[in-house]
Short mmCIF file of C-alpha atoms and ligand atoms in Angstrom, two decimals:
data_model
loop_
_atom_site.label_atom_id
_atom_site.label_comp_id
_atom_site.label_asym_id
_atom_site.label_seq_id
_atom_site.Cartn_x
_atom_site.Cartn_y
_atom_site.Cartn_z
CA UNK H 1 -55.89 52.80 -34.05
CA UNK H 2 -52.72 52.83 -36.06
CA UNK H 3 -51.00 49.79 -37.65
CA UNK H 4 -47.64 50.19 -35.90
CA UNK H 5 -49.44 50.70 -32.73
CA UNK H 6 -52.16 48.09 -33.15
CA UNK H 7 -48.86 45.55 -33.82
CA UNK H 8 -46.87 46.75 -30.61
CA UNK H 9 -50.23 46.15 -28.67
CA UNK H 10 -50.89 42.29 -29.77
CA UNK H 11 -46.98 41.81 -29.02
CA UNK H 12 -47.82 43.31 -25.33
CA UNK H 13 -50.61 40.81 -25.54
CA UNK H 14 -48.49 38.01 -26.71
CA UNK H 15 -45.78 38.44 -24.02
CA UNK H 16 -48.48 38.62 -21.38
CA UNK H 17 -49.92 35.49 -22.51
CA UNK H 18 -46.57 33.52 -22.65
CA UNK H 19 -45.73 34.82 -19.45
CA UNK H 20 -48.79 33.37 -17.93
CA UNK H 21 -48.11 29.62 -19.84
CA UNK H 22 -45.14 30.00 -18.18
CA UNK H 23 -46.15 31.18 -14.57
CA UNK H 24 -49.02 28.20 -14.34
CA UNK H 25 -46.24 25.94 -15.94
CA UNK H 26 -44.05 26.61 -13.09
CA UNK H 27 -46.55 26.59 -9.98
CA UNK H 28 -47.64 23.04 -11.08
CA UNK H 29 -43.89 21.66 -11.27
CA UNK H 30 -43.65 23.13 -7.57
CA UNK H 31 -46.57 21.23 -6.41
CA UNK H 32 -45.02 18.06 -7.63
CA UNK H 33 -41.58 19.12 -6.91
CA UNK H 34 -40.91 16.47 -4.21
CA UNK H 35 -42.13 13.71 -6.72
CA UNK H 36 -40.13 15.22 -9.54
CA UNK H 37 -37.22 15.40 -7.26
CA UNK H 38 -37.60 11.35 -6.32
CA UNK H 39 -38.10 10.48 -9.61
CA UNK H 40 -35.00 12.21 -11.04
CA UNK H 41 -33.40 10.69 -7.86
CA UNK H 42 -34.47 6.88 -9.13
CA UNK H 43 -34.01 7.88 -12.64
CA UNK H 44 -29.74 8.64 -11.85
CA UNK H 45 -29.66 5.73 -9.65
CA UNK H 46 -31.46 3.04 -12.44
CA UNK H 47 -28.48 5.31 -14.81
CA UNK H 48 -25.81 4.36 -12.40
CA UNK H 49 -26.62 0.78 -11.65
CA UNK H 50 -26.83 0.00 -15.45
CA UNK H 51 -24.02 1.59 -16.89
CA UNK H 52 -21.54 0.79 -14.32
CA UNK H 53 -22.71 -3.01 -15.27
CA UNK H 54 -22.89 -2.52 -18.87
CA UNK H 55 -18.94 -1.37 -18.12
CA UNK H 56 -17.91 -4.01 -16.41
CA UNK H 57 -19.18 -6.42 -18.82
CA UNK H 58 -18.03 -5.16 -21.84
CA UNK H 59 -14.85 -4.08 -20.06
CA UNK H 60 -14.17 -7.28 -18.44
CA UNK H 61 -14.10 -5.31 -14.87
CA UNK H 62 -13.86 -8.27 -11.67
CA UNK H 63 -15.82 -7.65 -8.73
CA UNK H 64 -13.61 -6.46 -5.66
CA UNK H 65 -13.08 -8.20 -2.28
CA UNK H 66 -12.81 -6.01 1.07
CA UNK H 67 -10.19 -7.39 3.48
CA UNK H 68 -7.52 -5.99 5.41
CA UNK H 69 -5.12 -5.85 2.57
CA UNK H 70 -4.61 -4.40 -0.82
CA UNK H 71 -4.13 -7.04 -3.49
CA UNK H 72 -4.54 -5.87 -6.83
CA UNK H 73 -3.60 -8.09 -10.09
CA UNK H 74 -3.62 -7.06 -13.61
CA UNK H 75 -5.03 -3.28 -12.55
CA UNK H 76 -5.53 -1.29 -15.59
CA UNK H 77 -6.40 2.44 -16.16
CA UNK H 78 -10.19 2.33 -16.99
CA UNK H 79 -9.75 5.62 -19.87
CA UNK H 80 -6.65 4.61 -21.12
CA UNK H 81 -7.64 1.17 -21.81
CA UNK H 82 -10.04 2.31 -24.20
CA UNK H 83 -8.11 3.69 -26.25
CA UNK H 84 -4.90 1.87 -25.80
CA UNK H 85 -6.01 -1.64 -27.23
CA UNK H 86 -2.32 -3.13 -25.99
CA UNK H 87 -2.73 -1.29 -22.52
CA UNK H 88 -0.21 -3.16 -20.13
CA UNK H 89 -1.52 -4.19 -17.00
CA UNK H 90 -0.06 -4.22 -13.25
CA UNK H 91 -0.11 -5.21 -9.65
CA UNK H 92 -0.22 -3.63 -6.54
CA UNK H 93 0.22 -5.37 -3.70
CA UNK H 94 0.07 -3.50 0.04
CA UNK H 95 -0.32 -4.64 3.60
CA UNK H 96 0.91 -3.96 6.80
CA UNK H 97 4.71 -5.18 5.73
CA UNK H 98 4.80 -2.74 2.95
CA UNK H 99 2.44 0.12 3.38
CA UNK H 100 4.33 2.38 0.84
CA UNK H 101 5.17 2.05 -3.04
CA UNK H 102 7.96 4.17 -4.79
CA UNK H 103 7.35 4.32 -8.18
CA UNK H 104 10.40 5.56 -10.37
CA UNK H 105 10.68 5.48 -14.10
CA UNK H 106 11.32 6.91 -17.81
CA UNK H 107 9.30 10.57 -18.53
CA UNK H 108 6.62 8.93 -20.74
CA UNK H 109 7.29 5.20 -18.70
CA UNK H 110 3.48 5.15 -17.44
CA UNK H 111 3.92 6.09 -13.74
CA UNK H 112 1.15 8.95 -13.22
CA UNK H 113 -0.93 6.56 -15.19
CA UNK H 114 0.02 3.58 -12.79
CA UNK H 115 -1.13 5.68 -9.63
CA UNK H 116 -4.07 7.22 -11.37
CA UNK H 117 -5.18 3.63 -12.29
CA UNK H 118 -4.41 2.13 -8.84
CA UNK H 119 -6.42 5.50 -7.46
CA UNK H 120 -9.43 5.00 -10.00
CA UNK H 121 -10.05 1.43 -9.02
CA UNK H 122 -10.12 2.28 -5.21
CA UNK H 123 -12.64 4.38 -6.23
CA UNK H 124 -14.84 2.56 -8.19
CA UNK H 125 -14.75 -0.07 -5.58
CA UNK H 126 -15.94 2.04 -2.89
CA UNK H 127 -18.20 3.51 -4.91
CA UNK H 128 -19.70 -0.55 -5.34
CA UNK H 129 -18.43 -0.76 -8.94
CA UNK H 130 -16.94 -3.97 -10.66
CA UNK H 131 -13.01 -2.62 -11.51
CA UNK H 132 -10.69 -2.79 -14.37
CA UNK H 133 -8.49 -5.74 -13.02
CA UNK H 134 -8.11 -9.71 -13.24
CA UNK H 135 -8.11 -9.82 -9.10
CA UNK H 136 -9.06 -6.92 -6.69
CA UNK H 137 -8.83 -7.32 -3.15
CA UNK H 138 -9.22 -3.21 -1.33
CA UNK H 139 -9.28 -2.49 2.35
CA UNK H 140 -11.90 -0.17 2.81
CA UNK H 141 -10.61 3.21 3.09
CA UNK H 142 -11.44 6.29 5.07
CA UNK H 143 -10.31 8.81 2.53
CA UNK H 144 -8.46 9.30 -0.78
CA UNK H 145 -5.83 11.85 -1.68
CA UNK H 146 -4.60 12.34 -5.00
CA UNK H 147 -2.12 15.20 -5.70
CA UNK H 148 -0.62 14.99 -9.29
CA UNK H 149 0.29 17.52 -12.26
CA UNK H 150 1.05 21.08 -12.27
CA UNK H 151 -1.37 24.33 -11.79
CA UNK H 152 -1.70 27.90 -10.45
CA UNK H 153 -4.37 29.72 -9.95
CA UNK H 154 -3.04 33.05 -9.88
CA UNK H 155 -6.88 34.73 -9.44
CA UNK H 156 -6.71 33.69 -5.84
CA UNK H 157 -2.86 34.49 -5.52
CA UNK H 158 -1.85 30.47 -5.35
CA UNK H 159 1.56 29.91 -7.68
CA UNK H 160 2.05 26.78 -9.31
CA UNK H 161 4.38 25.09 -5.81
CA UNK H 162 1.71 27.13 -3.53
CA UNK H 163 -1.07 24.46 -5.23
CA UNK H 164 1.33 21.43 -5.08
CA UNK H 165 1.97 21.89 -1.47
CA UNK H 166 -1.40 23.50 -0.21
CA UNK H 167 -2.77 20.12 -1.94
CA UNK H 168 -0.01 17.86 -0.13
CA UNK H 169 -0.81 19.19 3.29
CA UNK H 170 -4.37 19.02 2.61
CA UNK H 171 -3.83 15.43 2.27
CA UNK H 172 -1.53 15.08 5.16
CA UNK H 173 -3.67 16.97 7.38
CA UNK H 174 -6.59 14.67 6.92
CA UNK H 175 -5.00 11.29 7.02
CA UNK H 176 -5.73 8.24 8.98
CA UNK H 177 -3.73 5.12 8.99
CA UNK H 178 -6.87 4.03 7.28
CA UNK H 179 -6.15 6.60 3.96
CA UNK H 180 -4.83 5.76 1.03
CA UNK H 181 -2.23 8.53 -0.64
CA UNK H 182 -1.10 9.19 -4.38
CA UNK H 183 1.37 11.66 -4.63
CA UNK H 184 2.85 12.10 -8.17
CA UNK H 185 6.05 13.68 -8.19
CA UNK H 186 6.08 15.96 -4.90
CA UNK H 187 8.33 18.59 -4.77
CA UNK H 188 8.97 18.71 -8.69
CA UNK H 189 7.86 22.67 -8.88
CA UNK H 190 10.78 23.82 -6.70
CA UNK H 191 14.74 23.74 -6.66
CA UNK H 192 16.09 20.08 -6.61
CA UNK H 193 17.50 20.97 -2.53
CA UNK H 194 14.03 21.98 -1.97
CA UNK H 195 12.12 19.50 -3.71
CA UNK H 196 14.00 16.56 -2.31
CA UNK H 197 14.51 17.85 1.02
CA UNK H 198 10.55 17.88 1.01
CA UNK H 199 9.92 15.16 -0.80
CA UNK H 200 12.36 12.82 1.43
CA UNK H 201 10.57 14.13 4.75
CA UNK H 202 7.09 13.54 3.76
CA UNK H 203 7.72 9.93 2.12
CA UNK H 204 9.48 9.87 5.85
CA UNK H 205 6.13 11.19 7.25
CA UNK H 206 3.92 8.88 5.51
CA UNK H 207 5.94 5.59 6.95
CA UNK H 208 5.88 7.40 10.96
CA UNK H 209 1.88 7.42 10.37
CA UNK H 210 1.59 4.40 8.84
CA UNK H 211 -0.33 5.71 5.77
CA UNK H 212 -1.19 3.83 2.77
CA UNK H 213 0.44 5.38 -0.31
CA UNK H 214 2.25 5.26 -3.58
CA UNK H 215 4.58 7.45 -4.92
CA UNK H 216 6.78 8.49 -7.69
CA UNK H 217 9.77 10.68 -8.24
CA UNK H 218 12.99 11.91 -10.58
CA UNK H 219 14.72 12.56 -7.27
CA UNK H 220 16.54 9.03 -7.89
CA UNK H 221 19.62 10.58 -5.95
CA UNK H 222 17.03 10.14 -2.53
CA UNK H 223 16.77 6.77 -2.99
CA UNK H 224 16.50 4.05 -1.93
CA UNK H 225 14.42 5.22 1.47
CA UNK H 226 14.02 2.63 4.14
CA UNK H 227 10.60 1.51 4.86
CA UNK H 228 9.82 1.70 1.04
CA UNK H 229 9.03 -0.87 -1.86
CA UNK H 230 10.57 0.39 -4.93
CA UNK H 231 9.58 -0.43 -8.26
CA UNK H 232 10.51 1.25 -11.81
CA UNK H 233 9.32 1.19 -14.99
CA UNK H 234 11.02 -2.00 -17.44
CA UNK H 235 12.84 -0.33 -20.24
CA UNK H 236 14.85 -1.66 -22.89
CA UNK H 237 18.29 1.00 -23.36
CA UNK H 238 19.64 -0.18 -26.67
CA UNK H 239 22.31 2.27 -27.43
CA UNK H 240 20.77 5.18 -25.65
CA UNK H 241 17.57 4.62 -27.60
CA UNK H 242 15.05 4.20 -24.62
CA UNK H 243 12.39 1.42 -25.20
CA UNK H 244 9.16 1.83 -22.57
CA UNK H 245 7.59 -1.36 -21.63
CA UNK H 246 5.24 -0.19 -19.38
CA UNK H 247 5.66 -2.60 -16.65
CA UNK H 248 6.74 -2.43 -13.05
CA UNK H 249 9.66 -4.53 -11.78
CA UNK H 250 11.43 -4.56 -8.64
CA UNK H 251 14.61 -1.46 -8.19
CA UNK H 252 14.98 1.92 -8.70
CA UNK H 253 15.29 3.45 -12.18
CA UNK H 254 18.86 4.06 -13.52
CA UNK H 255 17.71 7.38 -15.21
CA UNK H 256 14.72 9.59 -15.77
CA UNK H 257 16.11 9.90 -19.80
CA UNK H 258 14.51 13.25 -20.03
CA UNK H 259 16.74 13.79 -23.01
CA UNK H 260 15.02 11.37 -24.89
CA UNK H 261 11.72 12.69 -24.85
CA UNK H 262 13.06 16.20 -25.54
CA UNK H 263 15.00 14.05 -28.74
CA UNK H 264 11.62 12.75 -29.73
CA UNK H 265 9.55 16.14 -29.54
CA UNK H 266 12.59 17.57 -32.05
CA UNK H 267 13.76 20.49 -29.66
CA UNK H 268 15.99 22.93 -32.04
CA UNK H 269 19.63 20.57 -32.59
CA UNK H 270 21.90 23.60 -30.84
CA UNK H 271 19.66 22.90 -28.04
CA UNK H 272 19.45 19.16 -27.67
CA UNK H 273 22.99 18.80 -28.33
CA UNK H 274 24.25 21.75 -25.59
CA UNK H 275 21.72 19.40 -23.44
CA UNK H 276 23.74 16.59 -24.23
CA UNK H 277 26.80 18.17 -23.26
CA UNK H 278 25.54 19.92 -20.07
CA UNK H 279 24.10 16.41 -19.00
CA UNK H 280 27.72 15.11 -19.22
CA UNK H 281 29.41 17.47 -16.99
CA UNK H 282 26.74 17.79 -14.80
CA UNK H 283 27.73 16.20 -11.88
CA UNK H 284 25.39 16.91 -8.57
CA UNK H 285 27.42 15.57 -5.25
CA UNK H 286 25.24 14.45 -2.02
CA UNK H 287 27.81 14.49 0.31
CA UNK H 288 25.55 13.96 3.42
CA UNK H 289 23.22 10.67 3.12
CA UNK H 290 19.52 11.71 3.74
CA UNK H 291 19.21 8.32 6.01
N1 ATP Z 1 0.40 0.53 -18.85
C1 ATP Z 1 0.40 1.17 -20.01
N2 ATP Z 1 0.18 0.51 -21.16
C2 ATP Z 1 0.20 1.17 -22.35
N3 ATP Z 1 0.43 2.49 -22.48
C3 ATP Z 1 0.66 3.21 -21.36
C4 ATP Z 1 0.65 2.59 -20.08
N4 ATP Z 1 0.92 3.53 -19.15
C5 ATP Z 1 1.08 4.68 -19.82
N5 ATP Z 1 0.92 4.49 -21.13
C6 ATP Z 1 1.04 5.54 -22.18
O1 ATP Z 1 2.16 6.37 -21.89
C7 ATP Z 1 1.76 7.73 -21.76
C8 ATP Z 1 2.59 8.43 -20.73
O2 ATP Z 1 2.33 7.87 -19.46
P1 ATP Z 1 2.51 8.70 -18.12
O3 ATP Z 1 2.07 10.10 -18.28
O4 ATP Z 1 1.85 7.89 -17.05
O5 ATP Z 1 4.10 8.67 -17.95
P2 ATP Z 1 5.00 9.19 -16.74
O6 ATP Z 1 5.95 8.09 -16.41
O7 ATP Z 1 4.14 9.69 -15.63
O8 ATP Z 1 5.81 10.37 -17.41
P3 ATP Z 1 6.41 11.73 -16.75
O9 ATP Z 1 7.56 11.29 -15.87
O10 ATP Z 1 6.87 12.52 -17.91
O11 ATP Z 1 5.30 12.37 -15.96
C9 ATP Z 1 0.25 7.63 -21.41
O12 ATP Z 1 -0.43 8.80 -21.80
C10 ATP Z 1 -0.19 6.42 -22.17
O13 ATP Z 1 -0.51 6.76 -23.51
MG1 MG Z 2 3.88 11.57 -14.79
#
């Protein structure tokens, strides 16, 4: 026979051969497929068990209470923590009295990651985790909605407000008084008449049905709503230079000082200082109260 031929047979051979390794390889994992499959079963569960205690003592996580309130003290955010040494921590505190939390604040003053924290620890908790705070005490909820940030998806023909509100009534849609709601910002992807004319009516919504929830907005001209708590963010304005402190007091925030962060990211000076000077003369009238 010749060479080249003689060589393309043997690799035939060889491809036959692996084929049946393979073949015998994969008959005997299906015989023992059930046992595989309970052993990979007990493998993620001895993995869940023992890092979610190796996390919550090296991360100094308390183990939650169930009641029929929510009393959280010191709550932190469980990612940020770990790489914000000097993370400031937070309470929440909701019960019957004060289902709903208005959150209002700086850009950059730490809301989302208030709500995401507050979100993250109801989670853990059901999920039988210890949780990043000094004191947790959860009700036991039925479901948990979180609609934050900003996304299309124009593949399936969704814009960017489509999302936000297809996610909000989602949320609405499926809620119990026994749910617990995060909304970050609703109504932010629209015109401000839009946005707050939603935003208003489903905070409204959320206090008729008696659902658990915390929100944040820019809308300050909504506020104050009755049948809300409202907290901002602490900041320190020392001649309009904007200090964060990252903890939640009492009120409603006097400003959102948007300018500030577009001062800090060094937007071109025509820019920021036409900004400036636009903020000024902007004046936007609510003649009609929303209450
Ligand atoms: N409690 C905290 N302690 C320390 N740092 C924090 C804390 N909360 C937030 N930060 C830092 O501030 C950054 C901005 O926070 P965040 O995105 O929550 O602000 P925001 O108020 O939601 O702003 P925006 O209104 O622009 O959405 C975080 O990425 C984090 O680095
Ligand atoms: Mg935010």
């Amino acid at each position: 026979m010749h060479y080249e031929s003689q060589i393309y047979h043997l690799n035939n051979k060889i491809e036959e051969i692996e084929f049946s390794i393979f073949d015998s390889l994969r008959n005997a994992i299906e015989q023992e497929q059930s046992e595989i499959n309970k052993l990979s079963d007990l493998i993620a569960h001895i993995d869940y068990f023992v890092s979610a205690a190796k996390c919550a003592l090296e991360y100094n996580y308390v183990k939650p209470i169930f009641g029929d309130t929510l009393d959280i003290k010191g709550a932190r955010h469980a990612i940020i923590e770990q790489y914000k040494k000097d993370f400031i921590s937070n309470d929440c505190i909701l019960n019957e009295e004060r289902m709903i939390i208005c959150i209002t604040g700086p850009n950059m003053g730490g809301k989302s990651t208030y709500l995401r924290s507050i979100a993250l620890i109801i989670l853990m908790a059901q999920c039988g985790m210890y949780v990043p705070a000094s004191y947790a005490k959860l009700k036991l909820f039925d479901g948990l909605f979180v609609r934050i940030g900003a996304g299309d998806n124009i593949f399936t023909g969704d814009s960017t407000f489509q999302v936000e509100m297809l996610e909000c009534a989602e949320a609405l849609k499926h809620s119990t008084p026994n749910t617990f709601i995060v909304f970050d910002e609703v109504g932010r992807g629209t015109s401000i008449r839009d946005g707050i004319s939603i935003s208003y009516a489903i905070c409204s919504y959320l206090i008729t049905k008696k659902i658990y929830a915390l929100v944040s907005t820019h809308y300050l001209e909504m506020l104050p709503i009755d049948g809300i708590e409202h907290y901002r963010i602490k900041t320190i304005n020392n001649n309009s230079n904007i200090s964060v402190l990252y903890e939640l007091e009492p009120g409603i925030a006097e400003s959102s000082f948007g300018l500030n962060i577009a001062k800090c990211v060094e937007l071109p000076k025509e820019v920021l200082q036409k900004s400036y000077e636009n903020y000024n003369k902007l004046i936007i009238k609510f003649n009609s109260s929303l209450n």
